[in-house]
Amino acid sequence: MKILVAVKRVVDFNVKVRVKADHSGVELASVKMALNPFCEIAVEEAVRLKEQGIATEVVVVSVGSNAAQEQLRTALALGADRAILVETADEVSSLVVAKALKAVADKEQPQLVILGKQAIDSDNNQTGQMLAALAGYAQGTFASKVEVAGDRLKVTREIDGGLQRIELSLPAVVTTDLRLNEPRYASLPNIMKAKKKPLEVLTPQALGFSTQSTVKTLKVEAPATRSAGIKVKTVAELVEKLKNEAKVI
Amino acid sequence: MAALVIAEHNNGALGAATLNTVAAALQITDQVAVLVAGRNVGAVAESATRIAGVSKVLVADDAAYAHLLAENLAALVAALGRDFSHVLAPATSHGKNYLPRVAALLDVDQISEIIEVIDTDTFKRPIYAGNAIATVQSSAAVKVISVRATGFDPVAADGGTATLEVISTAGDVGLSVFVDEQLSKSDRPELTAAKIVVSGGRGMQSSDNFGLLYELGDKLGAAVGASRAAVDAGYAPNDMQVGQTGKIVAPQLYIAVGISGAIQHLAGMKDSKVIVAINKDEEAPIFQVADYGLVGDLFDLVPQLQAAL
């Protein structure tokens, strides 16, 4: 089967972001960017399915600025076969990304599409579900285990009270949870080889979708800061404070 | 203008997050309907009619909705949603699963995990693991919104007198099949609704040592949570994880034991009213958000704390 994997370029998860002084967004200039951690897990799962002989080809796709080519190269170094960048300078919402991925899926006809469960910048947790809806595919979100059984997909999902197992017809969309796998590191020879793998650049115009969104961001602010606390010396002092000062026990 | 709230329920009882979601909906409009979809949901629907402020309860009783599978539920909600100005669901694992599918079927953007209603089309939501708060405005004909329960005080579960209406259903769209569920059994309060939460991190060193936290939790009537490090190390099950990618809690009292306080963990608990940190590393970032910090060995301090209560 052919697997399509969507990846996103985001601020590195270790960076403590700062809100811009004019409240238009967060400071992204000269901040370290990286592959979204959940997308790494998605690439890893696709590559493992290829190593097991289940997948024949792994295609990675990203929607965004030209700089996202860097993250596509990373995915190629991790084992993907070729890459597609849907290039747009516009700020894109999850629905727009889902429409871009739907257009790519129509072209590529994958049996399985794997995405991360959420991007750590917008924290939306929408794109996979939206793509599944637009394409009319089944969805297996927050997956911690995925097995291909003929033309069916067995997915174990992380839900609030524990785990849920479902079976989906293919083609399907899967979104990865943290515990699906442990992504590998790209080796230097693989990083070199990845430079020669094909990377196709498409535009929204060529794919026939609009980047218009029904949502606009009016303002971005820093969250309210907590006032500094105190250090207590003993357990007795802690219990006394909790009882009499904070009145929470 | 009217809002449709999708009820969260499980095994015949209404989920607590439904009440917070109704509270958010009532800040938008006083015309709030609740959809109860599932199999044999008579009792849940009955209790939904008593939620304060709800005017109508729609009941969709069909085997296709028994396990809230996204494919079937989203088709139902999208068909109903066209008659409403707002469709809201709690940002639980169920809500996060089906609601974006609803939004895409309606061809509108979704607004995820709102924490404040500014007006009928403007909302506040956290981004970047809660390190920034965005104010967003929607021009969509139907505004599809998931609600972070900890951002809204729940409405009363009693006192309402909504009418009940059974609606016709389309049934199974035939894309997915429920196999089974393995739910963690616990007598402790639910993590997201507990007044007190005791959480352990990598510093607990083993799953056996988590016993200390369960004992402390029982003494306080508290739920027990964990950091990602503790879950990944196998000390605690996944569904106990508090953080950006786990559960978001905002209890009266949060006690972090052996947790360093990574950004991703803080995103899940920094709206707690009072935070207590117990850690042997006095430089740990958790002390920057803790109201009361206690530096020392948790294996001495936690039993002492339990004895002192």
Short mmCIF file of C-alpha atoms in Angstrom, two decimals, chain A residues 11 13-17 19 26 28 38 41 93-96 99 117-127 129-134 136-142 144 152 156-169 177-179 212-224 226-236 238-239 241-243 245-249, chain B residues 8 67 69-71 92-94 96-98 100-101 103-105 107-113 122 124-140 174-184 196 220 228 231-232 238-239 241 244-247 252-253 255 263-264 269-276 278 282 287-295 301 304-305 308-309:
data_model
loop_
_atom_site.label_atom_id
_atom_site.label_comp_id
_atom_site.label_asym_id
_atom_site.label_seq_id
_atom_site.Cartn_x
_atom_site.Cartn_y
_atom_site.Cartn_z
CA VAL A 11 8.74 25.98 16.83
CA PHE A 13 9.14 22.01 21.57
CA ASN A 14 11.90 23.08 23.97
CA VAL A 15 11.66 26.75 23.04
CA LYS A 16 9.84 28.97 25.50
CA VAL A 17 7.89 31.20 23.10
CA VAL A 19 4.46 36.99 22.58
CA VAL A 26 4.41 35.00 18.91
CA LEU A 28 9.15 33.40 15.35
CA PHE A 38 3.64 14.01 16.64
CA ILE A 41 5.87 9.62 15.24
CA SER A 93 -6.11 27.04 9.15
CA SER A 94 -6.55 23.33 9.86
CA LEU A 95 -9.47 23.20 7.42
CA VAL A 96 -7.33 24.69 4.64
CA LYS A 99 -8.35 20.62 1.89
CA LYS A 117 -2.76 14.11 16.63
CA GLN A 118 -1.99 17.82 17.06
CA ALA A 119 0.60 20.45 16.20
CA ILE A 120 2.28 21.93 19.25
CA ASP A 121 1.91 25.50 17.98
CA SER A 122 -1.82 25.89 17.27
CA ASP A 123 -2.78 22.95 19.55
CA ASN A 124 -5.84 22.51 17.32
CA ASN A 125 -6.15 18.71 17.03
CA GLN A 126 -8.35 19.00 13.92
CA THR A 127 -6.57 18.32 10.62
CA GLN A 129 -10.37 14.37 11.42
CA MET A 130 -11.17 17.07 8.85
CA LEU A 131 -9.24 15.27 6.11
CA ALA A 132 -11.11 12.05 6.92
CA ALA A 133 -14.42 13.92 6.65
CA LEU A 134 -13.55 15.60 3.33
CA GLY A 136 -15.03 10.23 3.21
CA TYR A 137 -12.46 8.01 4.94
CA ALA A 138 -12.74 6.29 8.32
CA GLN A 139 -10.60 7.77 11.10
CA GLY A 140 -8.48 6.29 13.88
CA THR A 141 -7.45 9.21 16.08
CA PHE A 142 -4.99 9.24 19.00
CA SER A 144 -1.26 3.97 20.25
CA ARG A 152 -9.00 -3.57 7.34
CA THR A 156 -5.99 0.99 19.46
CA ARG A 157 -6.88 4.51 20.59
CA GLU A 158 -6.10 6.40 23.76
CA ILE A 159 -9.36 7.70 25.22
CA ASP A 160 -10.06 9.49 28.50
CA GLY A 161 -10.79 6.43 30.61
CA GLY A 162 -8.26 4.04 29.05
CA LEU A 163 -7.99 2.37 25.64
CA GLN A 164 -10.47 1.69 22.85
CA ARG A 165 -10.01 -0.71 19.93
CA ILE A 166 -11.74 -0.11 16.61
CA GLU A 167 -11.58 -1.56 13.11
CA LEU A 168 -11.64 0.65 10.04
CA SER A 169 -12.12 0.06 6.35
CA ASP A 177 -0.54 9.63 19.97
CA LEU A 178 2.72 9.82 21.90
CA ARG A 179 2.94 6.17 22.70
CA GLN A 212 -9.52 31.49 2.67
CA SER A 213 -10.47 30.88 6.28
CA THR A 214 -13.53 31.72 8.38
CA VAL A 215 -11.38 32.33 11.44
CA LYS A 216 -9.07 35.25 12.11
CA THR A 217 -6.80 35.92 15.06
CA LEU A 218 -7.47 39.36 16.55
CA LYS A 219 -4.85 39.35 19.28
CA VAL A 220 -2.26 37.15 20.97
CA GLU A 221 -1.39 37.84 24.61
CA ALA A 222 0.84 36.36 27.25
CA PRO A 223 -1.09 34.30 29.81
CA ALA A 224 -1.65 35.73 33.27
CA ARG A 226 1.21 33.44 38.72
CA SER A 227 2.51 35.45 41.63
CA ALA A 228 5.67 34.03 43.14
CA GLY A 229 5.11 31.51 45.88
CA ILE A 230 7.07 30.73 49.02
CA LYS A 231 9.20 27.80 50.12
CA VAL A 232 8.15 26.18 53.37
CA LYS A 233 10.63 24.38 55.63
CA THR A 234 8.57 21.54 57.04
CA VAL A 235 5.54 19.41 56.31
CA ALA A 236 3.84 20.84 59.42
CA LEU A 238 2.88 23.25 54.65
CA VAL A 239 -0.22 21.69 56.22
CA LYS A 241 -0.53 27.07 55.28
CA LEU A 242 -2.88 24.89 53.25
CA LYS A 243 -5.42 24.85 56.07
CA GLU A 245 -3.84 30.57 54.52
CA ALA A 246 -4.98 28.89 51.28
CA LYS A 247 -7.94 27.14 52.91
CA VAL A 248 -7.89 24.30 50.39
CA ILE A 249 -7.88 21.31 52.77
CA GLU B 8 -20.82 13.52 26.81
CA HIS B 67 -19.73 4.01 21.25
CA LEU B 69 -17.81 6.48 16.73
CA ALA B 70 -16.78 9.65 14.91
CA GLU B 71 -17.99 8.63 11.43
CA THR B 92 -12.68 15.46 25.87
CA SER B 93 -11.16 12.62 23.86
CA HIS B 94 -14.62 11.94 22.38
CA LYS B 96 -11.88 16.08 19.98
CA ASN B 97 -12.50 12.98 17.87
CA TYR B 98 -15.84 13.78 16.22
CA PRO B 100 -13.52 18.51 13.68
CA ARG B 101 -15.22 15.96 11.43
CA ALA B 103 -16.81 21.16 11.13
CA ALA B 104 -15.32 19.84 7.90
CA LEU B 105 -18.68 18.35 6.83
CA ASP B 107 -17.17 23.37 5.54
CA VAL B 108 -16.25 25.67 8.44
CA ASP B 109 -13.16 26.08 10.60
CA GLN B 110 -13.37 24.78 14.15
CA ILE B 111 -12.29 26.75 17.21
CA SER B 112 -10.60 24.36 19.64
CA GLU B 113 -10.59 24.43 23.43
CA THR B 122 -15.19 35.97 19.47
CA LYS B 124 -10.16 33.14 23.73
CA ARG B 125 -8.09 29.97 23.48
CA PRO B 126 -4.61 28.93 24.56
CA ILE B 127 -1.91 28.17 21.94
CA TYR B 128 1.72 27.03 22.22
CA ALA B 129 1.06 24.77 25.22
CA GLY B 130 -0.70 27.60 27.03
CA ASN B 131 2.23 30.01 26.66
CA ALA B 132 0.06 32.41 24.68
CA ILE B 133 -3.65 33.20 24.64
CA ALA B 134 -5.20 33.96 21.25
CA THR B 135 -8.40 35.95 20.74
CA VAL B 136 -10.06 34.56 17.61
CA GLN B 137 -13.10 35.65 15.66
CA SER B 138 -15.21 33.40 13.45
CA SER B 139 -17.27 34.50 10.46
CA ALA B 140 -18.61 30.98 9.83
CA GLY B 174 -20.34 1.69 7.60
CA LEU B 175 -16.74 2.88 7.85
CA SER B 176 -15.77 1.80 11.34
CA VAL B 177 -16.56 -0.91 13.88
CA PHE B 178 -16.15 -0.78 17.66
CA VAL B 179 -14.20 -3.79 18.98
CA ASP B 180 -13.73 -3.27 22.72
CA GLU B 181 -12.60 -0.96 25.47
CA GLN B 182 -10.19 -1.42 28.35
CA LEU B 183 -11.03 1.20 30.95
CA SER B 184 -8.88 1.80 34.01
CA ILE B 196 -7.64 18.05 44.69
CA LEU B 220 -7.41 13.89 50.68
CA ARG B 228 4.52 12.18 30.82
CA VAL B 231 3.70 7.43 32.15
CA ASP B 232 6.46 6.68 29.62
CA ASN B 238 -1.67 6.79 29.98
CA ASP B 239 -5.03 8.13 31.00
CA GLN B 241 -1.24 11.93 32.17
CA GLN B 244 -0.53 19.54 26.84
CA THR B 245 -1.19 16.15 25.27
CA GLY B 246 -2.93 14.57 28.25
CA LYS B 247 -5.62 15.93 30.53
CA GLN B 252 -8.42 23.85 44.00
CA LEU B 253 -5.18 22.17 45.04
CA ILE B 255 0.29 18.68 44.56
CA ILE B 263 6.39 23.42 29.69
CA GLN B 264 4.24 20.56 28.44
CA MET B 269 -2.15 22.27 35.44
CA LYS B 270 -1.03 25.88 35.77
CA ASP B 271 -4.60 27.16 36.17
CA SER B 272 -4.91 25.26 39.45
CA LYS B 273 -5.88 27.57 42.34
CA VAL B 274 -3.07 26.49 44.67
CA ILE B 275 0.00 24.56 43.53
CA VAL B 276 2.27 22.68 45.94
CA ILE B 278 7.61 18.61 46.52
CA GLU B 282 15.42 23.39 44.46
CA PHE B 287 8.96 25.97 41.95
CA GLN B 288 8.43 28.99 39.66
CA VAL B 289 4.69 28.29 39.54
CA ALA B 290 4.22 26.69 42.97
CA ASP B 291 2.50 28.68 45.70
CA TYR B 292 4.12 26.48 48.32
CA GLY B 293 7.35 24.63 47.69
CA LEU B 294 8.93 21.97 49.86
CA VAL B 295 12.50 20.97 49.01
CA LEU B 301 8.01 14.05 52.95
CA GLN B 304 5.00 12.74 56.72
CA LEU B 305 2.37 14.76 54.86
CA ALA B 308 -0.05 15.13 59.29
CA LEU B 309 -3.46 15.19 57.58
#
